Short mmCIF file of C-alpha atoms and ligand atoms in Angstrom, two decimals:
data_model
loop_
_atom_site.label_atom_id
_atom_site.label_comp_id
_atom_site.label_asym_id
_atom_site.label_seq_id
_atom_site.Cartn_x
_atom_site.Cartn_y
_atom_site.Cartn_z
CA UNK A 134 14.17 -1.54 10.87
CA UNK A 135 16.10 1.61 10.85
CA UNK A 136 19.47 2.41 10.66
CA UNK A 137 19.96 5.86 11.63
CA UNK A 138 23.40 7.61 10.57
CA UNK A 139 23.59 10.83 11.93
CA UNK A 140 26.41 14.07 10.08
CA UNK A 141 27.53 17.43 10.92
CA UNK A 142 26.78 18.62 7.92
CA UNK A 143 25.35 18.15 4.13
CA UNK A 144 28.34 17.53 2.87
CA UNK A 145 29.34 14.61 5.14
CA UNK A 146 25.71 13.41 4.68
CA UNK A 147 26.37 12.97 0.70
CA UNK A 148 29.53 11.26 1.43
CA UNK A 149 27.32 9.01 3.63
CA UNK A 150 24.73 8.06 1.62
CA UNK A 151 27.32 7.63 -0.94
CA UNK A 152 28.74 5.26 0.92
CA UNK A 153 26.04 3.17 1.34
CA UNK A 154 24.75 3.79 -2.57
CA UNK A 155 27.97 2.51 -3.75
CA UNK A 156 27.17 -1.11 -2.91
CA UNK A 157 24.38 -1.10 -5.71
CA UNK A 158 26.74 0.50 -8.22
CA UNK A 159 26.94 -2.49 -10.13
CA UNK A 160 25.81 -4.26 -13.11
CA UNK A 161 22.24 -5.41 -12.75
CA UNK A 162 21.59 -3.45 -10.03
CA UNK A 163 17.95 -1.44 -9.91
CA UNK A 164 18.39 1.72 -8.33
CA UNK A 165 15.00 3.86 -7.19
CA UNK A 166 15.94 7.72 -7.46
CA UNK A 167 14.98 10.83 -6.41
CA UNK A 168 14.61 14.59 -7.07
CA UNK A 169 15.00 18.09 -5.28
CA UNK A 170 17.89 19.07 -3.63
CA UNK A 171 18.30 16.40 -0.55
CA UNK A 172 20.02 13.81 -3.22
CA UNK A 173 22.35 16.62 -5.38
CA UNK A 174 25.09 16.47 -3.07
CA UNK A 175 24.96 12.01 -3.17
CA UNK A 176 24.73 12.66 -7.31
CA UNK A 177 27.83 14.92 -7.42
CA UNK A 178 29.90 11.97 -5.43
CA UNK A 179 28.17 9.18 -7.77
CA UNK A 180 29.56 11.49 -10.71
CA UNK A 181 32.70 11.98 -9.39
CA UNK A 182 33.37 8.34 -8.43
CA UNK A 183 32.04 7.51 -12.22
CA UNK A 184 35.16 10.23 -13.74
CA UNK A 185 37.41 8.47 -10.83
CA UNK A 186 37.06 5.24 -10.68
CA UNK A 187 35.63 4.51 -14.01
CA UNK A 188 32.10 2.70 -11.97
CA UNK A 189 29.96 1.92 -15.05
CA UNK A 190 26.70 2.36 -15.16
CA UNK A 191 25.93 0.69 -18.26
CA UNK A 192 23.74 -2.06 -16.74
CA UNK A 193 22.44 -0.31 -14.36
CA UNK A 194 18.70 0.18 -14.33
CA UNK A 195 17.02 3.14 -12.46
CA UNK A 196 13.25 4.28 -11.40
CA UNK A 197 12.35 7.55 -10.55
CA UNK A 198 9.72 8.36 -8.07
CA UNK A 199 7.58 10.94 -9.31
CA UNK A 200 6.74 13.20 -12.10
CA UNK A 201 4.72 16.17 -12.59
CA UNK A 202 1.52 16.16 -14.07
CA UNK A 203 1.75 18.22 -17.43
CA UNK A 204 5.13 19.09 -18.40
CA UNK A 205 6.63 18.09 -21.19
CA UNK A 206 9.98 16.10 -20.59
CA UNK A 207 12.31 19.19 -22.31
CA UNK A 208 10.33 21.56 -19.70
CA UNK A 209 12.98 22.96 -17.54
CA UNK A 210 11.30 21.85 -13.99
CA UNK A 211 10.43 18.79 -15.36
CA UNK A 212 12.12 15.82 -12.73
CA UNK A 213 13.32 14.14 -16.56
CA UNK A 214 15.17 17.31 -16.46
CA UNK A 215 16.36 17.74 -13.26
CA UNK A 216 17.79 13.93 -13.44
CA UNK A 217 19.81 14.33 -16.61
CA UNK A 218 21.24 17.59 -15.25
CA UNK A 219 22.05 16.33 -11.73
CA UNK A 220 23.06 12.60 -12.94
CA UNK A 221 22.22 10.84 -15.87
CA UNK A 222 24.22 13.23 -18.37
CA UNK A 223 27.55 12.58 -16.65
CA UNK A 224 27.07 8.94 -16.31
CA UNK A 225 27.24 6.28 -18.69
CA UNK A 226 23.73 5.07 -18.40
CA UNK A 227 21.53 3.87 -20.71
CA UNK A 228 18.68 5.89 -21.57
CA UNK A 229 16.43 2.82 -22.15
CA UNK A 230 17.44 2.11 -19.03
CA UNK A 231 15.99 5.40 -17.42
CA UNK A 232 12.73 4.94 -16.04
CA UNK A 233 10.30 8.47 -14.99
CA UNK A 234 6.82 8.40 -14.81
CA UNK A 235 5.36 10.45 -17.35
CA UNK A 236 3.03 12.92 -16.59
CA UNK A 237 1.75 13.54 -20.38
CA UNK A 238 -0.76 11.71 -21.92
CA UNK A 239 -3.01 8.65 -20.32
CA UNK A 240 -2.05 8.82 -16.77
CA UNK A 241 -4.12 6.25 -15.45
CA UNK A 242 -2.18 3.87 -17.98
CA UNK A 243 1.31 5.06 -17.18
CA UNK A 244 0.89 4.29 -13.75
CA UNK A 245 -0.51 0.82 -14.75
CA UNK A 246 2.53 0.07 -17.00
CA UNK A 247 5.28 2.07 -14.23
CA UNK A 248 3.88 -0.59 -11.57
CA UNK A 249 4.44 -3.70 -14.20
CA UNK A 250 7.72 -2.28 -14.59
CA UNK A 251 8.93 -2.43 -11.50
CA UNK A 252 6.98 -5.70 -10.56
CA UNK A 253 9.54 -7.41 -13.50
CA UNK A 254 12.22 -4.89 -12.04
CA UNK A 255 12.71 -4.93 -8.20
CA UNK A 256 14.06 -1.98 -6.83
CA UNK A 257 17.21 -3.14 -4.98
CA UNK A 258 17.62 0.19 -3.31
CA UNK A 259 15.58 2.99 -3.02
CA UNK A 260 16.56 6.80 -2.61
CA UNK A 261 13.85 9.11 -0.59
CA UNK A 262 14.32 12.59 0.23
CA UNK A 263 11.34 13.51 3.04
CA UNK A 264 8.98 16.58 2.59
CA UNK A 265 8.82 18.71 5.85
CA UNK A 266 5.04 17.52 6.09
CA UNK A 267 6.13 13.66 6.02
CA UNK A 268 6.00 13.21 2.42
CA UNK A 269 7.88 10.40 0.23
CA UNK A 270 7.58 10.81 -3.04
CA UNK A 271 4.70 12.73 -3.54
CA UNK A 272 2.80 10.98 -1.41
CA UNK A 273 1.33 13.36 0.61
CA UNK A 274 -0.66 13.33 4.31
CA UNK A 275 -3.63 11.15 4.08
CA UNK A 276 -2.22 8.93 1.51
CA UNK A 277 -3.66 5.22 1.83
CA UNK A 278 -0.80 2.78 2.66
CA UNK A 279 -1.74 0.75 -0.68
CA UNK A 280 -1.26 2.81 -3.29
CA UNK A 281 1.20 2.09 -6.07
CA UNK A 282 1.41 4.51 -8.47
CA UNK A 283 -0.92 7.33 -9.13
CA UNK A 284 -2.00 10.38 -10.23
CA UNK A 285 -2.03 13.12 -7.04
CA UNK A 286 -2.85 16.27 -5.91
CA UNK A 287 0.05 18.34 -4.20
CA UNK A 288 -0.30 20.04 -1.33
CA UNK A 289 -0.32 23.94 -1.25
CA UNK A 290 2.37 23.60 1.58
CA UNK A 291 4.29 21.62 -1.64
CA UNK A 292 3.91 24.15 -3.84
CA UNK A 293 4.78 26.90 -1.78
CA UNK A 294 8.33 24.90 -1.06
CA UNK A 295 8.36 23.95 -5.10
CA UNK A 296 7.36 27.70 -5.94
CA UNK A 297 11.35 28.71 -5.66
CA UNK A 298 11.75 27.23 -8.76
CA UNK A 299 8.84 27.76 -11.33
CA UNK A 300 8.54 31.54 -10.16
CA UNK A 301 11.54 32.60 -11.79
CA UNK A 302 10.37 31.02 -15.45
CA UNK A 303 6.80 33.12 -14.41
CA UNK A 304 5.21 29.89 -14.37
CA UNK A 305 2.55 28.06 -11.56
CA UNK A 306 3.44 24.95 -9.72
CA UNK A 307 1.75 22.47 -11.22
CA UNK A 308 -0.87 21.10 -9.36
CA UNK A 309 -0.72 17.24 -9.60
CA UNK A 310 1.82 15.11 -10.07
CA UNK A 311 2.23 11.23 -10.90
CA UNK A 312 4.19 9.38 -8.15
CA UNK A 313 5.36 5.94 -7.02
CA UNK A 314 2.89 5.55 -4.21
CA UNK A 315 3.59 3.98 -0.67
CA UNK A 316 3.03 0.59 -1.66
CA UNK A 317 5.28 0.74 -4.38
CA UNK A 318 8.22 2.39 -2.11
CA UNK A 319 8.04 -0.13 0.50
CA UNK A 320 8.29 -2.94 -2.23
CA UNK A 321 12.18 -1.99 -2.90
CA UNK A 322 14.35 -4.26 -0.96
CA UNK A 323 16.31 -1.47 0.81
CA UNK A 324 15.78 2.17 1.44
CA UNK A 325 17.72 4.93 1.48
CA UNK A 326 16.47 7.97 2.88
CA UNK A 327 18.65 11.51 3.27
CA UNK A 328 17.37 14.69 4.98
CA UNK A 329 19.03 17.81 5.85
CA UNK A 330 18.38 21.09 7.69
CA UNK A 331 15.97 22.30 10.92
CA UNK A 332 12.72 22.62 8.71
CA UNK A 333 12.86 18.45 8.16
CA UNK A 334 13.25 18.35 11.84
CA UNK A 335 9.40 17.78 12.95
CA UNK A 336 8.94 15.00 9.64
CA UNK A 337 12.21 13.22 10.74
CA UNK A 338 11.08 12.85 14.42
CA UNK A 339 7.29 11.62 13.01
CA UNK A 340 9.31 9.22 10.46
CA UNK A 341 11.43 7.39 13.39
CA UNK A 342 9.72 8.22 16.54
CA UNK A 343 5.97 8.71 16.02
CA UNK A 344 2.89 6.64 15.45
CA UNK A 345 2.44 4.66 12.01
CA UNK A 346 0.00 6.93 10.47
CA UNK A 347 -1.18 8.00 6.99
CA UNK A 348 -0.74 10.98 8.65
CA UNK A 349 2.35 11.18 8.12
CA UNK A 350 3.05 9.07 5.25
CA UNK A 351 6.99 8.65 6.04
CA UNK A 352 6.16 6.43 8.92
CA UNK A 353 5.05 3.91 6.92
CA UNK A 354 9.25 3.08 6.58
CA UNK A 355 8.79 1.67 10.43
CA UNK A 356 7.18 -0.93 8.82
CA UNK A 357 10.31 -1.77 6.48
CA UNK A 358 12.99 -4.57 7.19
CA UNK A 359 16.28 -2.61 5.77
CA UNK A 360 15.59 1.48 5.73
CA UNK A 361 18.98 3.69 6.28
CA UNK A 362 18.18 6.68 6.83
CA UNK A 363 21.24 9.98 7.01
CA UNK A 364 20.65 12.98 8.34
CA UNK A 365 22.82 15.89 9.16
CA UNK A 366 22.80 17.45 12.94
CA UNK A 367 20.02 20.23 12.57
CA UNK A 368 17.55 17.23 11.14
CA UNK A 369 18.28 15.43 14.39
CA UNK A 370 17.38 18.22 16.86
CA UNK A 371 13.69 16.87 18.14
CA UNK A 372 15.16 13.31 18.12
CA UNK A 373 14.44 11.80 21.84
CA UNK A 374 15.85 8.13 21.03
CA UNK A 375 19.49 7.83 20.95
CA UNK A 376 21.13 6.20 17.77
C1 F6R B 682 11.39 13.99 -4.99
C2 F6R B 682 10.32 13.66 -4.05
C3 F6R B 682 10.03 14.46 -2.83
C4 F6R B 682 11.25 15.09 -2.19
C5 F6R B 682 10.86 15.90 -0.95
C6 F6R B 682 12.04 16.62 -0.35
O1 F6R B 682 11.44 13.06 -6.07
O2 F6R B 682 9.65 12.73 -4.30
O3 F6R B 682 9.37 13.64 -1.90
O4 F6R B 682 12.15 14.09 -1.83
O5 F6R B 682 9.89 16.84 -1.30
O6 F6R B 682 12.50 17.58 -1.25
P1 F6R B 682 13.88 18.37 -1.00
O7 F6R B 682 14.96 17.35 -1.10
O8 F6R B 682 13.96 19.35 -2.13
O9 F6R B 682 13.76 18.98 0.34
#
């Protein structure tokens, strides 16, 4: 079941999704998280309402979707990185209470144990961003429905959108990544999904309107009782339904 919020713009989209975050902002709560740069703009108003109105985090326990496949934590594109920058440094949280895949050392077992984790742990809600091939997480086209976490190839098409960042530092893309997989994402109890700009156009309209098909892995959500999902007007434009 969908509801579908649709903004002008990014920044009334972050207000939006903040708006529906800030129900979980609470002790206890399990929050699933995201990367890139879909969530930044929710993570500055969770930051802002933390300085503000003093919302703790303390008790507040988090998963993160994915993680690439060998970089150290400290490594500047790393998503452990990317989610102390963008949140978890301005925010009283706990770090024991930071959960990331790790994409270091015995993979096969850190998916094992990132699965038990959140089987003791239910997501309450979970943030998505959506690649512009249908992606969640990195679960990429052709993903089986039953996956929980795993070890992945990306795309080329991924690492061509990723590139932007690792070709400044003269590095590659990695090639593989460790990610919550489909079965684990439709496990949390609600879903939050945020997508901006014309190039998520074609994925949005696949995610809401299309067939359920591994295809297109973000159509899977169909299939989930509580998904919200808040887009901004250019994200919209091949939408035939009316919400
Ligand atoms: C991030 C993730 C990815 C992104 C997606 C969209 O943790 O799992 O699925 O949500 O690639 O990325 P942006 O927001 O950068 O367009």
């Amino acid at each position: 079941m969908f509801k579908v919020i649709i903004v002008e713009n990014y920044e009334e989209l972050s207000k939006a999704a903040f708006e529906v975050m800030k129900d979980y902002l609470k002790p206890g709560k399990v929050l699933g998280l995201a990367t890139g740069s879909s969530p930044v703009g929710l993570y500055k108003n969770m930051i802002k309402d933390h300085i503000q109105n003093k919302t703790s985090y303390k008790d507040i326990i988090t998963f993160n979707l994915d993680e690439y496949v060998g970089l150290p934590k400290d490594h500047k594109e790393s998503y452990y990185t990317f989610m102390h920058e963008q949140l978890f440094n301005h925010v009283d949280i706990k770090e024991e209470n930071i959960h990331i895949p790790s994409g270091l050392g015995d993979l096969e077992a850190n998916c094992k144990a990132y699965d038990e984790a959140i089987e003791k742990c239910p997501v309450d809600i979970q943030l998505l961003g959506i690649g512009s091939n249908g992606h969640i997480g990195f679960n990429e086209p052709g993903t089986p429905f039953t996956l929980g976490t795993h070890v992945t190839d990306l795309k080329e098409s991924t690492r061509k959108d990723n590139a932007r960042f690792f070709d400044p530092l003269g590095e590659e893309v990695p090639y593989q990544a460790c990610t919550m997989g489909l079965a684990t994402i439709m496990k949390a109890k609600n879903i939050l999904l945020v997508a901006n700009g014309e190039n998520k156009a074609k994925a949005v309209k696949g995610m809401l309107e299309g067939e359920v098909s591994e295809d297109l892995p973000a159509s899977i959500l169909q299939n989930h009782p509580n998904v919200t999902v808040v887009i901004d007007k250019a994200a919209s434009t091949l939408l035939e339904k009316k919400y």
